[in-house]
Amino acid sequence: MTTPAPVPTRKEIQITGIRKHVAECVTEIDGTECGAHSNVWDTAMYLDVWIRAHADEYEHKKFVKRTEEPVNVYTKPAKRPQ
Ligand SMILES: [Zn+2]
């Protein structure tokens, strides 16, 4: 038995906007995450700056960097028979 491959569909995914970058502090304090977020930027270059500043201020040490980009899904027209 092999793992079945995902069934191909005619769904297409198209990026519709600018990729956004945000950093989040996931340092645990008394069992809950800090949860502080940076601003959302069009570039990743400010994330490290924000992380260093937050780490300096609160001595927090665990972060995640997230990127997100808006996409639309649309269905391609059916292929014509060859
Ligand atoms: Zn924090």
Coordinates of C-alpha atoms and ligand atoms in Angstrom, one line a residue:
M1 CA 0.0 0.0 0.0
T2 CA 1.3 3.4 -0.9
T3 CA -0.1 6.6 0.2
P4 CA -2.5 7.9 -2.4
A5 CA -1.4 11.2 -4.0
P6 CA -3.8 14.0 -3.6
V7 CA -6.5 13.9 -6.3
P8 CA -5.7 16.5 -8.9
T9 CA -8.5 19.0 -9.4
R10 CA -9.0 21.8 -11.8
K11 CA -8.8 24.3 -9.0
E12 CA -6.2 27.0 -9.6
I13 CA -4.8 29.2 -6.9
Q14 CA -3.7 32.7 -7.8
I15 CA -1.9 35.1 -5.6
T16 CA -4.0 38.3 -5.5
G17 CA -2.0 40.6 -3.3
I18 CA 1.3 41.5 -1.6
R19 CA 2.9 39.1 0.7
K20 CA 2.8 40.4 4.3
H21 CA 5.3 39.7 7.1
V22 CA 4.6 39.7 10.8
A23 CA 6.4 38.4 13.9
E24 CA 4.8 37.1 17.0
C25 CA 6.2 36.5 20.4
V26 CA 5.4 32.9 21.6
T27 CA 7.4 33.0 24.8
E28 CA 5.4 31.3 27.5
I29 CA 4.7 33.2 30.6
D30 CA 2.9 31.3 33.4
G31 CA 1.6 28.8 30.8
T32 CA 0.3 31.3 28.3
E33 CA 2.0 32.7 25.3
C34 CA 3.0 36.4 25.3
G35 CA 1.2 36.8 22.0
A36 CA 2.7 40.2 21.2
H37 CA 2.6 41.0 17.4
S38 CA 4.8 43.2 15.4
N39 CA 3.3 45.5 12.9
V40 CA 2.6 44.0 9.5
W41 CA 5.1 44.9 6.8
D42 CA 5.5 44.3 3.1
T43 CA 9.1 43.3 3.8
A44 CA 10.7 40.8 6.2
M45 CA 13.6 43.1 7.0
Y46 CA 11.9 44.8 10.0
L47 CA 10.9 41.6 11.7
D48 CA 14.3 41.0 13.3
V49 CA 14.4 44.6 14.5
W50 CA 11.1 44.2 16.2
I51 CA 12.1 40.9 17.7
R52 CA 15.3 42.3 19.1
A53 CA 13.5 45.3 20.6
H54 CA 10.8 43.1 22.1
A55 CA 13.5 40.6 23.5
D56 CA 15.4 43.5 24.9
E57 CA 12.4 45.0 26.6
Y58 CA 10.8 41.9 28.0
E59 CA 13.6 39.3 27.9
H60 CA 11.4 37.1 25.8
K61 CA 13.2 34.5 23.7
K62 CA 10.8 32.6 21.5
F63 CA 9.3 34.1 18.4
V64 CA 7.7 33.0 15.1
K65 CA 7.8 34.8 11.8
R66 CA 4.8 34.5 9.7
T67 CA 4.1 35.4 6.1
E68 CA 0.8 35.5 4.5
E69 CA -0.5 36.2 1.1
P70 CA -4.0 36.6 -0.2
V71 CA -5.0 34.1 -2.8
N72 CA -8.1 33.3 -4.8
V73 CA -9.2 29.9 -6.0
Y74 CA -10.8 29.5 -9.3
T75 CA -11.8 26.6 -11.5
K76 CA -10.2 26.2 -14.8
P77 CA -12.4 25.4 -17.7
A78 CA -12.5 21.7 -18.6
K79 CA -9.8 20.5 -21.0
R80 CA -10.9 19.9 -24.5
P81 CA -10.5 16.3 -25.7
Q82 CA -7.3 15.9 -27.7
Ligands
ZN1 ZN 6.8 38.7 24.4

